Tab-separated table of C-alpha atoms and ligand atoms in Angstrom:
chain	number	residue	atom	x	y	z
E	484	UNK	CA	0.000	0.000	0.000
E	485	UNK	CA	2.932	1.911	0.708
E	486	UNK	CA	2.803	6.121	0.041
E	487	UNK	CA	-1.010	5.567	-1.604
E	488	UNK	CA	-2.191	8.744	-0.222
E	489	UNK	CA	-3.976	9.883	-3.741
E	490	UNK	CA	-7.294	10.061	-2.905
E	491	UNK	CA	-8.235	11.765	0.754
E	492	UNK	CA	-11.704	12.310	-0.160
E	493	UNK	CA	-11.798	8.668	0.021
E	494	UNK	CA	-10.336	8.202	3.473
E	495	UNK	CA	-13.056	7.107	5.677
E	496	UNK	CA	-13.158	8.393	9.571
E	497	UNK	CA	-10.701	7.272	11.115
E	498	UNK	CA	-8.382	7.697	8.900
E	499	UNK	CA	-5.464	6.316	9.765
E	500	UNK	CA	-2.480	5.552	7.707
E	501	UNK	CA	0.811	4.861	9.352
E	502	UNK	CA	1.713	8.582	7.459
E	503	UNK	CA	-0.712	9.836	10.364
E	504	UNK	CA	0.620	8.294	13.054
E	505	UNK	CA	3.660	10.344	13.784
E	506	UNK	CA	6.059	8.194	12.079
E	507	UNK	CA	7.264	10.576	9.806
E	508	UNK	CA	7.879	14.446	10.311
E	509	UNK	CA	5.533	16.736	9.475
E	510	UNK	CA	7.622	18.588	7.067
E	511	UNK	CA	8.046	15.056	4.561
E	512	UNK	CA	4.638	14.419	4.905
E	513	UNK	CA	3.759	17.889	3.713
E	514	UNK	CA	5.926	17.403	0.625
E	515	UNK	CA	4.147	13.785	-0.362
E	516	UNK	CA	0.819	15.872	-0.094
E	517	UNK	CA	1.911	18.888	-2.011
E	518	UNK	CA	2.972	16.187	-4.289
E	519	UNK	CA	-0.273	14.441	-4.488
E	520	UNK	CA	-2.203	17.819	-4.872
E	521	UNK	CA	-0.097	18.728	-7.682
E	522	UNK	CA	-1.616	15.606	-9.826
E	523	UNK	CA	-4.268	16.167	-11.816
E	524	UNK	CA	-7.444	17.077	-9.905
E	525	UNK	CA	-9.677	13.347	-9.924
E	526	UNK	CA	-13.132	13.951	-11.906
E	527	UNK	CA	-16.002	14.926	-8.845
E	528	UNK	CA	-17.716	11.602	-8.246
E	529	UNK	CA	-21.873	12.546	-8.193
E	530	UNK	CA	-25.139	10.342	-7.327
E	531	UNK	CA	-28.318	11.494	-7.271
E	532	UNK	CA	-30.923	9.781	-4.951
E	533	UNK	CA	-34.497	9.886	-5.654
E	534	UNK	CA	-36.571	8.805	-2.467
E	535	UNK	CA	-39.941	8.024	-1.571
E	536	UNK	CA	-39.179	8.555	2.099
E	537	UNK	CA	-36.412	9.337	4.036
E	538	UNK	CA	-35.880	8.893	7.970
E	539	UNK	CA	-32.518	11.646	7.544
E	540	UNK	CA	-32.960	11.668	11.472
E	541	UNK	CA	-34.255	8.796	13.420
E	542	UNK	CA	-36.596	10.273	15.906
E	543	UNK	CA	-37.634	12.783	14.098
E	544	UNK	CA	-40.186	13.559	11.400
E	545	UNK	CA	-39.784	11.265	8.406
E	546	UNK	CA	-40.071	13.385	5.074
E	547	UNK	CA	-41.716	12.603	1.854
E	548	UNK	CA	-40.078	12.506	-1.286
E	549	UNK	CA	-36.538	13.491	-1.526
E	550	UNK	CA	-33.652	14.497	-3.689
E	551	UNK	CA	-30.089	13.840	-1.942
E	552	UNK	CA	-27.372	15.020	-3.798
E	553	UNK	CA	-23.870	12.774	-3.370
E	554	UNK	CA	-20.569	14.457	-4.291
E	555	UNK	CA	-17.283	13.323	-3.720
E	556	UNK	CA	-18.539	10.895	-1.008
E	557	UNK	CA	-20.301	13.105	1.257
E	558	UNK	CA	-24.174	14.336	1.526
E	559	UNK	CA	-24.386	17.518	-0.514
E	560	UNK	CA	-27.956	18.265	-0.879
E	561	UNK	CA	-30.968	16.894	0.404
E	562	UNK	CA	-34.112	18.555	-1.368
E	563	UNK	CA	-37.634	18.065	-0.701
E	564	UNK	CA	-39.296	16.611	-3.855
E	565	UNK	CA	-37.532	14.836	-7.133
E	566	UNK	CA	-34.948	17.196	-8.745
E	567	UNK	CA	-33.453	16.228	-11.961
E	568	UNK	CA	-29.430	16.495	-12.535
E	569	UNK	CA	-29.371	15.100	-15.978
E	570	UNK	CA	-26.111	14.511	-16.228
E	571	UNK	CA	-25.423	12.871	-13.303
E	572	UNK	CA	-26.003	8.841	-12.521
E	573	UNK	CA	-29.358	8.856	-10.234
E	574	UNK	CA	-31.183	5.874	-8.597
E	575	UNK	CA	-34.239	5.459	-8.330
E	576	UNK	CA	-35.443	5.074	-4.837
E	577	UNK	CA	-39.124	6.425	-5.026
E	578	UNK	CA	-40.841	3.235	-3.909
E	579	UNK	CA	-38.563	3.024	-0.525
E	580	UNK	CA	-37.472	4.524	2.490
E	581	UNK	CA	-34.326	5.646	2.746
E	582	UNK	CA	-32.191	5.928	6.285
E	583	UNK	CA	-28.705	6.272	7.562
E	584	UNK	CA	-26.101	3.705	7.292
E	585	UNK	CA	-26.590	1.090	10.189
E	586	UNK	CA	-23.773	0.999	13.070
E	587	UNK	CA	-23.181	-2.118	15.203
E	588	UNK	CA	-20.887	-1.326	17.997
E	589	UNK	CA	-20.291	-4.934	19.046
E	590	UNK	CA	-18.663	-7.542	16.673
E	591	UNK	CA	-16.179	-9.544	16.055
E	592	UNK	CA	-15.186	-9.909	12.304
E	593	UNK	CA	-11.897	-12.461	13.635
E	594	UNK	CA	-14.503	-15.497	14.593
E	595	UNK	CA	-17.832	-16.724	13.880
E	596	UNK	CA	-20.132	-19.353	15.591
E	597	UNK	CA	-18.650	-22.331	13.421
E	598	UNK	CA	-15.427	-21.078	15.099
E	599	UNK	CA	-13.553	-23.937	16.992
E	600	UNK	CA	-11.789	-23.404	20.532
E	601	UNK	CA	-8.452	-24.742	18.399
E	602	UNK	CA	-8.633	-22.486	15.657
E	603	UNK	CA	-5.759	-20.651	16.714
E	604	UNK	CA	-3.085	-23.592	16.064
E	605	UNK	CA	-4.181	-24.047	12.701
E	606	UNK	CA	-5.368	-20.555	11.086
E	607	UNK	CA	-2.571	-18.013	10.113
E	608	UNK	CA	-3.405	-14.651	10.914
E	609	UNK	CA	-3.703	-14.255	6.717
E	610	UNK	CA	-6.301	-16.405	6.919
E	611	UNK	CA	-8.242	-14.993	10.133
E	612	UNK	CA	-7.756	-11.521	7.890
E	613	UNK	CA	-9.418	-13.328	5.211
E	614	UNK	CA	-11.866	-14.895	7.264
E	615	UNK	CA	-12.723	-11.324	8.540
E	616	UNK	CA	-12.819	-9.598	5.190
E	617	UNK	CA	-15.600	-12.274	4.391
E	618	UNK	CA	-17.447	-11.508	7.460
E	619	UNK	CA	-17.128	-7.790	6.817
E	620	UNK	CA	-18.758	-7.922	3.775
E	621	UNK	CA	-21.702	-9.794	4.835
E	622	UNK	CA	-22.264	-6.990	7.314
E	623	UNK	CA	-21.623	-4.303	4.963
E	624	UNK	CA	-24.340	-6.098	2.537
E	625	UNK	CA	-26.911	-5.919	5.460
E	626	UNK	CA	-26.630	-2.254	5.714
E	627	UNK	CA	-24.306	-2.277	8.155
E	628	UNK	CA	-22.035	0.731	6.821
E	629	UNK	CA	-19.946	1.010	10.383
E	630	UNK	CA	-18.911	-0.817	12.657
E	631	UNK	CA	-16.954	-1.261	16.157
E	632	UNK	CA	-14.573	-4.619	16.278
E	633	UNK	CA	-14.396	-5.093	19.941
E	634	UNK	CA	-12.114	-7.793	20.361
E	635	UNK	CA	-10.047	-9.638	18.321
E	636	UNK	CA	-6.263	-11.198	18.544
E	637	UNK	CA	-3.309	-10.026	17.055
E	638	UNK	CA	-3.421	-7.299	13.898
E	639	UNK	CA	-5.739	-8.898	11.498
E	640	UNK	CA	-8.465	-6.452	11.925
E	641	UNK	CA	-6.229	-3.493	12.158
E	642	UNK	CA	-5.128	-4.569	9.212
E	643	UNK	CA	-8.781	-4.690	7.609
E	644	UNK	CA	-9.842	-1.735	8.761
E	645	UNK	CA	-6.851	0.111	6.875
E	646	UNK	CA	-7.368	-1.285	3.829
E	647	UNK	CA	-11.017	-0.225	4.060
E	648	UNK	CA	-9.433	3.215	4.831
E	649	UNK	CA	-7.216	3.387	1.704
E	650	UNK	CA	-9.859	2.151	-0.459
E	651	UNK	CA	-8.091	-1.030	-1.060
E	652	UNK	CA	-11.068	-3.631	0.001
E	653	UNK	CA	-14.723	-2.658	0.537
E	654	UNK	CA	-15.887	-2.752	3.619
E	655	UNK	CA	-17.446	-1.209	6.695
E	656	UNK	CA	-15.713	1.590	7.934
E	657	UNK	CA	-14.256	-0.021	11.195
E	658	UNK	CA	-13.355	1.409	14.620
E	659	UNK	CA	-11.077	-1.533	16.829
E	660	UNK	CA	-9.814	-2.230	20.051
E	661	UNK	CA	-7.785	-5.488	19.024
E	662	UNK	CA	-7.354	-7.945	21.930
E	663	UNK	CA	-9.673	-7.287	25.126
E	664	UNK	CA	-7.897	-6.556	28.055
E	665	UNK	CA	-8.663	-8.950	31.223
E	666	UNK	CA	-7.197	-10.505	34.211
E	667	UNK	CA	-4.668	-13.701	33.697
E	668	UNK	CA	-7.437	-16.637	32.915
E	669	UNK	CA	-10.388	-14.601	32.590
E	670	UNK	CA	-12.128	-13.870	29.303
E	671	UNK	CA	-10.009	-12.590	26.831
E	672	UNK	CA	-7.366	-14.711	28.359
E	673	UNK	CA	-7.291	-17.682	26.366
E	674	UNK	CA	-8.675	-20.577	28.265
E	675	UNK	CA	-9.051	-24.445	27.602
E	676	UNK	CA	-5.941	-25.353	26.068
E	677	UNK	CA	-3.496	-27.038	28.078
E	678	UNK	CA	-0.461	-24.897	29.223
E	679	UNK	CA	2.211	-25.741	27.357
E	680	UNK	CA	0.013	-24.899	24.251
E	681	UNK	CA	-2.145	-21.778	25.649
E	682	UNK	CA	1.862	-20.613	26.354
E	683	UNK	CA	3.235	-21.312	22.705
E	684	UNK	CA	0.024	-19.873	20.934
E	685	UNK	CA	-0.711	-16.903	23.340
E	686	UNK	CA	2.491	-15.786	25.022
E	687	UNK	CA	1.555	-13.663	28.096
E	688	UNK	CA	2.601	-10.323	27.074
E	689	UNK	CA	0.932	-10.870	23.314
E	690	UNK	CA	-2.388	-11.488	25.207
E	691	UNK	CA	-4.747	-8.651	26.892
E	692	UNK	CA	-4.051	-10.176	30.254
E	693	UNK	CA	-2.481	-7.190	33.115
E	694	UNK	CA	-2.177	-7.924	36.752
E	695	UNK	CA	-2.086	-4.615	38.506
E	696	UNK	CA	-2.769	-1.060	37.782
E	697	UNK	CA	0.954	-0.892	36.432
E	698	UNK	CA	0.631	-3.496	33.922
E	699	UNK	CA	-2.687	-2.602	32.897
E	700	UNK	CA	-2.249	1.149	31.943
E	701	UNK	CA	1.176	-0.645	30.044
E	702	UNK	CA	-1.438	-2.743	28.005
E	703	UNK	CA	-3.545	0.460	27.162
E	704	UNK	CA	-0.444	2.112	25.977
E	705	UNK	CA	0.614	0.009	23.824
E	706	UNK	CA	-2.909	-0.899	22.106
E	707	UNK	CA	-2.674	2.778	21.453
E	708	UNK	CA	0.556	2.369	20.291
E	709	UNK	CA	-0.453	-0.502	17.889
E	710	UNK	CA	-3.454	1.459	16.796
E	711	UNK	CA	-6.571	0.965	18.380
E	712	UNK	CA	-9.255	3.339	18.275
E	713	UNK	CA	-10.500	2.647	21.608
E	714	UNK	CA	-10.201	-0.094	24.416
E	715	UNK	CA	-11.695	-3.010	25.230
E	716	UNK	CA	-11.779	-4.628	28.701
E	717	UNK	CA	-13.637	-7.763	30.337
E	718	UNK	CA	-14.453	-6.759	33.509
E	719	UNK	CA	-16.275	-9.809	34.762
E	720	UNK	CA	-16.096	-13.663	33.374
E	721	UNK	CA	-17.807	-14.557	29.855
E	722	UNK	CA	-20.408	-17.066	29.100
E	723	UNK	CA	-18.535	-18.533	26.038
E	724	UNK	CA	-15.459	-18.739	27.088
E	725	UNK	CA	-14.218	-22.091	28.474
E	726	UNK	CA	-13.418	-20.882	31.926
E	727	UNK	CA	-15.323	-21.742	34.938
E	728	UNK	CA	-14.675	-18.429	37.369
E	729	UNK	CA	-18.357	-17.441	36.868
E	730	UNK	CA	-19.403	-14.014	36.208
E	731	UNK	CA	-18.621	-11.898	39.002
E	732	UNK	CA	-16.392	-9.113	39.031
E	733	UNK	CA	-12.877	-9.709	37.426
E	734	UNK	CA	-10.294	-6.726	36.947
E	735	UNK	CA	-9.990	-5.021	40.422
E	736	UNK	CA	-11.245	-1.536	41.322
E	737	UNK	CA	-7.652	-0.642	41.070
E	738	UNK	CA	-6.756	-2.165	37.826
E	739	UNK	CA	-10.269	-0.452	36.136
E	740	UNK	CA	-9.498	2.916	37.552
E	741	UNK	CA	-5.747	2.627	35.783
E	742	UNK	CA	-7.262	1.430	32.399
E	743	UNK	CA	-9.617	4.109	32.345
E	744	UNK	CA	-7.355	6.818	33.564
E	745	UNK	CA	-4.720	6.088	31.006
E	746	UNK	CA	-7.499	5.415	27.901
E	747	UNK	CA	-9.196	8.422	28.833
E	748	UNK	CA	-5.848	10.630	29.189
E	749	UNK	CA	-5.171	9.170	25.505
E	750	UNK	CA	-8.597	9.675	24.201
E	751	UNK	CA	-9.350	6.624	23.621
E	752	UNK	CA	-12.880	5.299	24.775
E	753	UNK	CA	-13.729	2.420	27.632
E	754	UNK	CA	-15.735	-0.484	26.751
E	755	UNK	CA	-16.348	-2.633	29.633
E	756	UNK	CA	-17.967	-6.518	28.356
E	757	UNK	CA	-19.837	-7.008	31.857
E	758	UNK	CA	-22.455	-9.673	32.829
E	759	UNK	CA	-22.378	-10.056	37.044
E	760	UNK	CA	-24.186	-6.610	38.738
E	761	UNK	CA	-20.974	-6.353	40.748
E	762	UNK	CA	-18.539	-6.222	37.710
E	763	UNK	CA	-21.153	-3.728	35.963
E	764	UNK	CA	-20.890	-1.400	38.900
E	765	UNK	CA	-17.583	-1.308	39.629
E	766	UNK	CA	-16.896	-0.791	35.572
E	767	UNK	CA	-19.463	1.996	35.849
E	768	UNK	CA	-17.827	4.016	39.217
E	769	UNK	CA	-14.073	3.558	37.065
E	770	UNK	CA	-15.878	5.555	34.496
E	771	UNK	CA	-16.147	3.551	31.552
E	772	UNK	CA	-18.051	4.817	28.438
E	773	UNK	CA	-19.961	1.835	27.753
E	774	UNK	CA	-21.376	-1.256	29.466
E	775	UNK	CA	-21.331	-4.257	26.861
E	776	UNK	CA	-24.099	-6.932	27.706
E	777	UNK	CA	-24.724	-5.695	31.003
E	778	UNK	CA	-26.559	-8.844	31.826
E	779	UNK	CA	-27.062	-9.039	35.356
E	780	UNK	CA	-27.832	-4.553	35.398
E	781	UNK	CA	-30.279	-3.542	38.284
E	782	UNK	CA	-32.145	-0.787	38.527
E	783	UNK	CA	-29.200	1.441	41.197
E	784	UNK	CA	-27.094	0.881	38.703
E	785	UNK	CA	-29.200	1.671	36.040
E	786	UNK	CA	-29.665	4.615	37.906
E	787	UNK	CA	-26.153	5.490	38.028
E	788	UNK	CA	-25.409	4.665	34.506
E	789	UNK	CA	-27.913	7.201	33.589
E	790	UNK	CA	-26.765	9.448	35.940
E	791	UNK	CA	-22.969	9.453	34.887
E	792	UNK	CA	-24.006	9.186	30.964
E	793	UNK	CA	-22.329	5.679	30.598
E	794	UNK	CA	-23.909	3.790	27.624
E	795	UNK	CA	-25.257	0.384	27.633
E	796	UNK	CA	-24.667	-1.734	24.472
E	797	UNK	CA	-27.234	-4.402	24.898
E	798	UNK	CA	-26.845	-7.340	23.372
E	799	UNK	CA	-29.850	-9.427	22.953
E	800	UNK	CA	-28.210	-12.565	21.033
E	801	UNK	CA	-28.927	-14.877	23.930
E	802	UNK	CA	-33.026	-14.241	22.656
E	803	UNK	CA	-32.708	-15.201	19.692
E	804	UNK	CA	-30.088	-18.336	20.245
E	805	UNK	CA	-31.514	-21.717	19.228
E	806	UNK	CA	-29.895	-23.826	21.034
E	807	UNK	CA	-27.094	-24.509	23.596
E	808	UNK	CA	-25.379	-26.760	20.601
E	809	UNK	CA	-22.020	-28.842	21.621
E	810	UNK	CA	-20.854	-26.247	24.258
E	811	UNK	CA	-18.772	-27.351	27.352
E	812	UNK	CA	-20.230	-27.920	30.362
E	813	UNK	CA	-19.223	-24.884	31.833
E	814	UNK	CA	-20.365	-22.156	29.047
E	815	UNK	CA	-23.773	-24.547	29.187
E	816	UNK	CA	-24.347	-23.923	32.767
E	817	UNK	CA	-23.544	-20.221	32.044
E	818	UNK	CA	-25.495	-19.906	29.324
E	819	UNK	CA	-28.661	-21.201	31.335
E	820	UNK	CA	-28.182	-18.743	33.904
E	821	UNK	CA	-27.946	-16.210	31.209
E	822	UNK	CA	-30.872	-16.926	29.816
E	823	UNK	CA	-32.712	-16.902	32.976
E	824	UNK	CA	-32.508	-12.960	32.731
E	825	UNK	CA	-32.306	-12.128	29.323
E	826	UNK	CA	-33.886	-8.943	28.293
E	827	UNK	CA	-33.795	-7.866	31.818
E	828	UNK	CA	-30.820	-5.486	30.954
E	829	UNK	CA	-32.828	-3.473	28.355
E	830	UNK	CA	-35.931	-3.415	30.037
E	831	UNK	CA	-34.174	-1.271	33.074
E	832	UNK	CA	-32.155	0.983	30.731
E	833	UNK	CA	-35.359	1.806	28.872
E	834	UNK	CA	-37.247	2.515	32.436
E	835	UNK	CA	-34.103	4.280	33.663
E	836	UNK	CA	-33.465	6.504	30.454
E	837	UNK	CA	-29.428	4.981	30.209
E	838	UNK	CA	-28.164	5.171	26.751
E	839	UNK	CA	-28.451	2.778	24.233
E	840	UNK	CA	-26.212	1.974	21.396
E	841	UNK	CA	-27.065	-0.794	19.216
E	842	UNK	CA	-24.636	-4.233	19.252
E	843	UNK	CA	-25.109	-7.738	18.121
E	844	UNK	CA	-22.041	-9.646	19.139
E	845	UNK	CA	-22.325	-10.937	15.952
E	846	UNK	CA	-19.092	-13.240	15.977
E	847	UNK	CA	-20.849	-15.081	18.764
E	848	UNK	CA	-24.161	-14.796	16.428
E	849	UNK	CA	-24.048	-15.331	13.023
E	850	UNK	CA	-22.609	-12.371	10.315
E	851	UNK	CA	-24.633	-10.472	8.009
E	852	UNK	CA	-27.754	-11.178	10.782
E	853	UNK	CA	-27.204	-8.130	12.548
E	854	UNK	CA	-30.761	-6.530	12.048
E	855	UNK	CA	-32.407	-9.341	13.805
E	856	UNK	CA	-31.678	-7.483	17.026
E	857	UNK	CA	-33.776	-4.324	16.045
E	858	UNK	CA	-36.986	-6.771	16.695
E	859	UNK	CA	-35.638	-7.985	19.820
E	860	UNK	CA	-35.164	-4.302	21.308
E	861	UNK	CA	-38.443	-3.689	19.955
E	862	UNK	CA	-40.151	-6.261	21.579
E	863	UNK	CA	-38.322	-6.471	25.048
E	864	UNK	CA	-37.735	-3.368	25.709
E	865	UNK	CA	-39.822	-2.897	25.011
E	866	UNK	CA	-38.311	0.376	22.538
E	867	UNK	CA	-39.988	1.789	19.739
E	868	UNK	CA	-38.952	1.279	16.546
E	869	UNK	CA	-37.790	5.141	15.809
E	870	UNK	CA	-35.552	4.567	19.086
E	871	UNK	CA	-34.498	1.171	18.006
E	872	UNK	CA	-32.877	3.029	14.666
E	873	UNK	CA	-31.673	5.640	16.855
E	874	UNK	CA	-29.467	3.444	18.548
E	875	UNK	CA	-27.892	2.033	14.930
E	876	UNK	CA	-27.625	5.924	14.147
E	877	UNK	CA	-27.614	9.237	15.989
E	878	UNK	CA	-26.712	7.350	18.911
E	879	UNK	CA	-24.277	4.926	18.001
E	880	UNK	CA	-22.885	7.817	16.335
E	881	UNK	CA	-22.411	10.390	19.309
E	882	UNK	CA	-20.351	6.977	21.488
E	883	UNK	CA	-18.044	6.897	17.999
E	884	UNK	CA	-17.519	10.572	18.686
E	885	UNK	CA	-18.499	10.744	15.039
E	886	UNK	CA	-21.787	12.588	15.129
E	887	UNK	CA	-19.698	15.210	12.893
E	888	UNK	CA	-19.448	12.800	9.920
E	889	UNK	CA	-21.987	9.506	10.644
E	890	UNK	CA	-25.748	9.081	11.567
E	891	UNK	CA	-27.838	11.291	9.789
E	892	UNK	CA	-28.749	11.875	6.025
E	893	UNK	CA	-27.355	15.693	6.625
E	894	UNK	CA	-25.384	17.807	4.128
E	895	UNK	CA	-21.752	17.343	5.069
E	896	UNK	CA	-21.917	13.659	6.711
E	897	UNK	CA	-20.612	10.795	4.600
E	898	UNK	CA	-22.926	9.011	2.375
E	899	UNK	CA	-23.909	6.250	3.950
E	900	UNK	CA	-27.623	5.100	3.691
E	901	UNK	CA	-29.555	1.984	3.079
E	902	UNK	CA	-33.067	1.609	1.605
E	903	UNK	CA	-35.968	-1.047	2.907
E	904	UNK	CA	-39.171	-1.567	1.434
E	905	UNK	CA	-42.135	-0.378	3.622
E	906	UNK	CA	-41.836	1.660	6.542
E	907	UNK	CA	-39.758	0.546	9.271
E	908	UNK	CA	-41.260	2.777	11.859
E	909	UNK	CA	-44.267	0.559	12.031
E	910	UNK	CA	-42.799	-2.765	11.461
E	911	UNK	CA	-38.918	-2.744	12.263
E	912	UNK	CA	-38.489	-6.587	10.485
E	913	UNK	CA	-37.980	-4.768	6.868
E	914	UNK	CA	-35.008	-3.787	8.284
E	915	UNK	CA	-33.773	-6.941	8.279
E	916	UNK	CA	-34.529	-7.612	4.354
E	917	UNK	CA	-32.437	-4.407	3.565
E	918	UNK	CA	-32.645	-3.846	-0.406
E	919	UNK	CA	-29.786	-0.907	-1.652
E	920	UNK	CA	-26.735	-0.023	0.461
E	921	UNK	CA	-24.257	2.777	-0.203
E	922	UNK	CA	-21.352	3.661	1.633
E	923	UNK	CA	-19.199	6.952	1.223
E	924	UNK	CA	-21.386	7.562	-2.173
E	925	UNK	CA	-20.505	4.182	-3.573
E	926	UNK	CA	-23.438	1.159	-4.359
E	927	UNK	CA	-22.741	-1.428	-2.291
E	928	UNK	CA	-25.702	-3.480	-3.541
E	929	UNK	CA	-28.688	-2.227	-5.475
E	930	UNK	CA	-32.834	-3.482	-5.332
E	931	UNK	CA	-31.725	-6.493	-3.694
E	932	UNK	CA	-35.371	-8.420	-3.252
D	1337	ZN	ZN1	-18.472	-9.731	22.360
């Protein structure tokens, strides 16, 4: 990929190319953009959209027909009524409603459920980049235009989300944490294997795993270091992972004051994966930004979560799971416990008021499904539809810290939108048969039926 730095138009938030990570001085990377700028101006990409009815912000008032002008990748005009540009490609969108690009802030493009505890002797990381790459595009096809990779190993996702970046692959535009940070055998830690092979595939200090409020802010510096966009800790045990130390509260009070401090005094975000009530509270007095899962939340700290702003990222897999298939004996038992509760989480943030941002976990649920969850936050919320898009949207959005560029159909923010036939305000399941998608001004897919 090297000094490809032709195009910044393209360059999706974040953009990131090692050129803008301090590696070079700001004088030579002046000159290779003076360079670039002195090439021949690229000819203004343009798409005209007409719509039958757009939702520009969920929540609001959904308007009628509607001209939106694309140019160079971002939102340029959005006119009430069909305009004609007659020299400029347009799609025809007049019998459906048009809406922001989807975000999912949970996933994880590096596995999916066919994924075997033993994958990580035989897969390369080329092929878990692969792997994700495939995954990625079965989001993006669903209408999923961003999304937040909260925990995978190594660099293969970094490595993804750059090439999205330059323009190389197409794909969601994806914000990462790489590997989750969590205490020595907890999850994120692998687990399962026996030690001389958990110690040859995961060496300790290539793993999340900190002991201490020294070590921990030293793995939060250097996932900054390697490029993540924000952090990702378990705070409390997980249900699939093949450890037996339950669901209670994991990293210390210490060690989650230290990883928030130091993420926070690098501006990178908190996301705290917590199930037990006691691991959920203690992540939300450190001062995390978001609670993942949640499971076990009750109402004080509900209260306290709405109180502080910190966002919960509900996700409602568990609902829709079939079946408990061949898991161990220990995620089984979790899982039932789980599932004892399950849509108890979003029921108290919706009483409470917390913040919601929409996440699937899709890794641990299938790829590409991601919309299924809109129903499930409809129904057991119980949320209404307009707030269930909200939380793939505006709100999503505003925990990116990317309200300036993603969530709305507004002049100025990238062009991402999907289209659904029929009018997913009063029945949120058309979101799940989404039928155009177009990211940064591009056709993803087109009258897909
Ligand atoms: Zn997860």
């Amino acid at each position: 990929m090297g000094f490809q730095v032709t195009d910044r138009t393209r360059r999706a938030a974040p953009a990131r190319s090692w050129l803008w990570r301090g590696a070079l001085p700001a004088s030579i990377v002046g000159a290779l953009l003076a360079g670039t700028a002195a090439a021949a101006p690229a000819p203004r990409e343009e798409l005209v959209i007409h719509a039958g009815a757009v939702i520009a912000i969920p929540g609001e008032r959904t308007l009628g027909p509607t001209t939106i002008v694309v140019r160079d990748h971002r939102i340029a005009e959005v006119r009430a009524g069909y305009v004609d540009f007659p020299d400029v490609p347009t799609i025809d969108l007049k019998d459906r409603t048009v809406l922001p690009g989807l975000i999912d802030m949970h996933v994880h493009f590096s596995f999916a459920p066919e994924t075997r505890l033993w994958s990580a002797a035989i897969d390369t990381p080329e092929d878990v980049a692969l792997f994700a790459f495939s995954n990625a595009k079965k989001t993006l096809e669903a209408g999923f235009t961003t999304v937040r990779d909260v925990g995978s190993d190594g660099y293969s996702i970094h490595a993804l989300r750059d090439a999205v970046n330059d323009g190389t692959v197409t794909g969601p535009r994806i914000f990462l944490s790489g590997t989750s940070l969590s205490i020595v055998g907890g999850h994120g830690d692998m687990s399962g294997l026996n030690r001389k092979t958990t110690e040859a595939l995961f060496p300790y200090d290539y793993t999340g795993a900190c002991t201490g409020a020294v070590e921990c802010a030293l793995r939060v510096r250097e996932a900054a270091k390697y490029g993540a966009d924000l952090i990702k800790i378990t705070s409390t045990g997980g249900i699939m992972s093949q450890q037996a130390r339950g669901l209670g509260q994991h990293l210390s009070d210490e060690e989650l004051v230290s990883i928030v401090t130091t993420a926070h005094g690098l501006g990178l975000k908190v996301a705290a994966h917590a199930h037990g009530a006691a691991g959920v509270t203690a992540s939300v007095r450190a001062g995390v930004d978001s609670i993942e899962h949640g499971t076990w939340l009750d109402a004080e700290t509900a209260q306290a979560m709405a109180k502080r702003g910190t966002w919960l990222v509900p996700t409602l897999g568990l609902l829709d799971a079939r079946k408990e298939s061949d898991a161990s004996p220990a995620v089984q038992a979790k899982m039932a416990e789980a599932r004892r509760v399950a849509g108890q989480n979003i029921r108290l943030a919706v009483q409470h008021k917390v913040n919601i941002a929409f996440g699937t976990d899709a890794g641990v649920s299938p790829h590409g499904q991601n919309a299924r969850q809109f129903r499930l936050m409809v129904e057991h919320g119980p949320m209404t539809p307009m707030a269930a898009l909200r939380s793939a949207t505006v709100d999503a959005a505003a925990l990116l810290d990317q309200s300036a560029d993603l969530g709305t159909i507004e002049v100025g923010k990238f062009a991402d939108l999907v289209a659904v036939a029929g009018d997913p305000s009063r029945d949120i399941t058309v979101m799940e048969r989404v039928a155009t998608v177009i990211k940064d001004g591009r056709i993803i897919i087109h009258d897909r039926r």
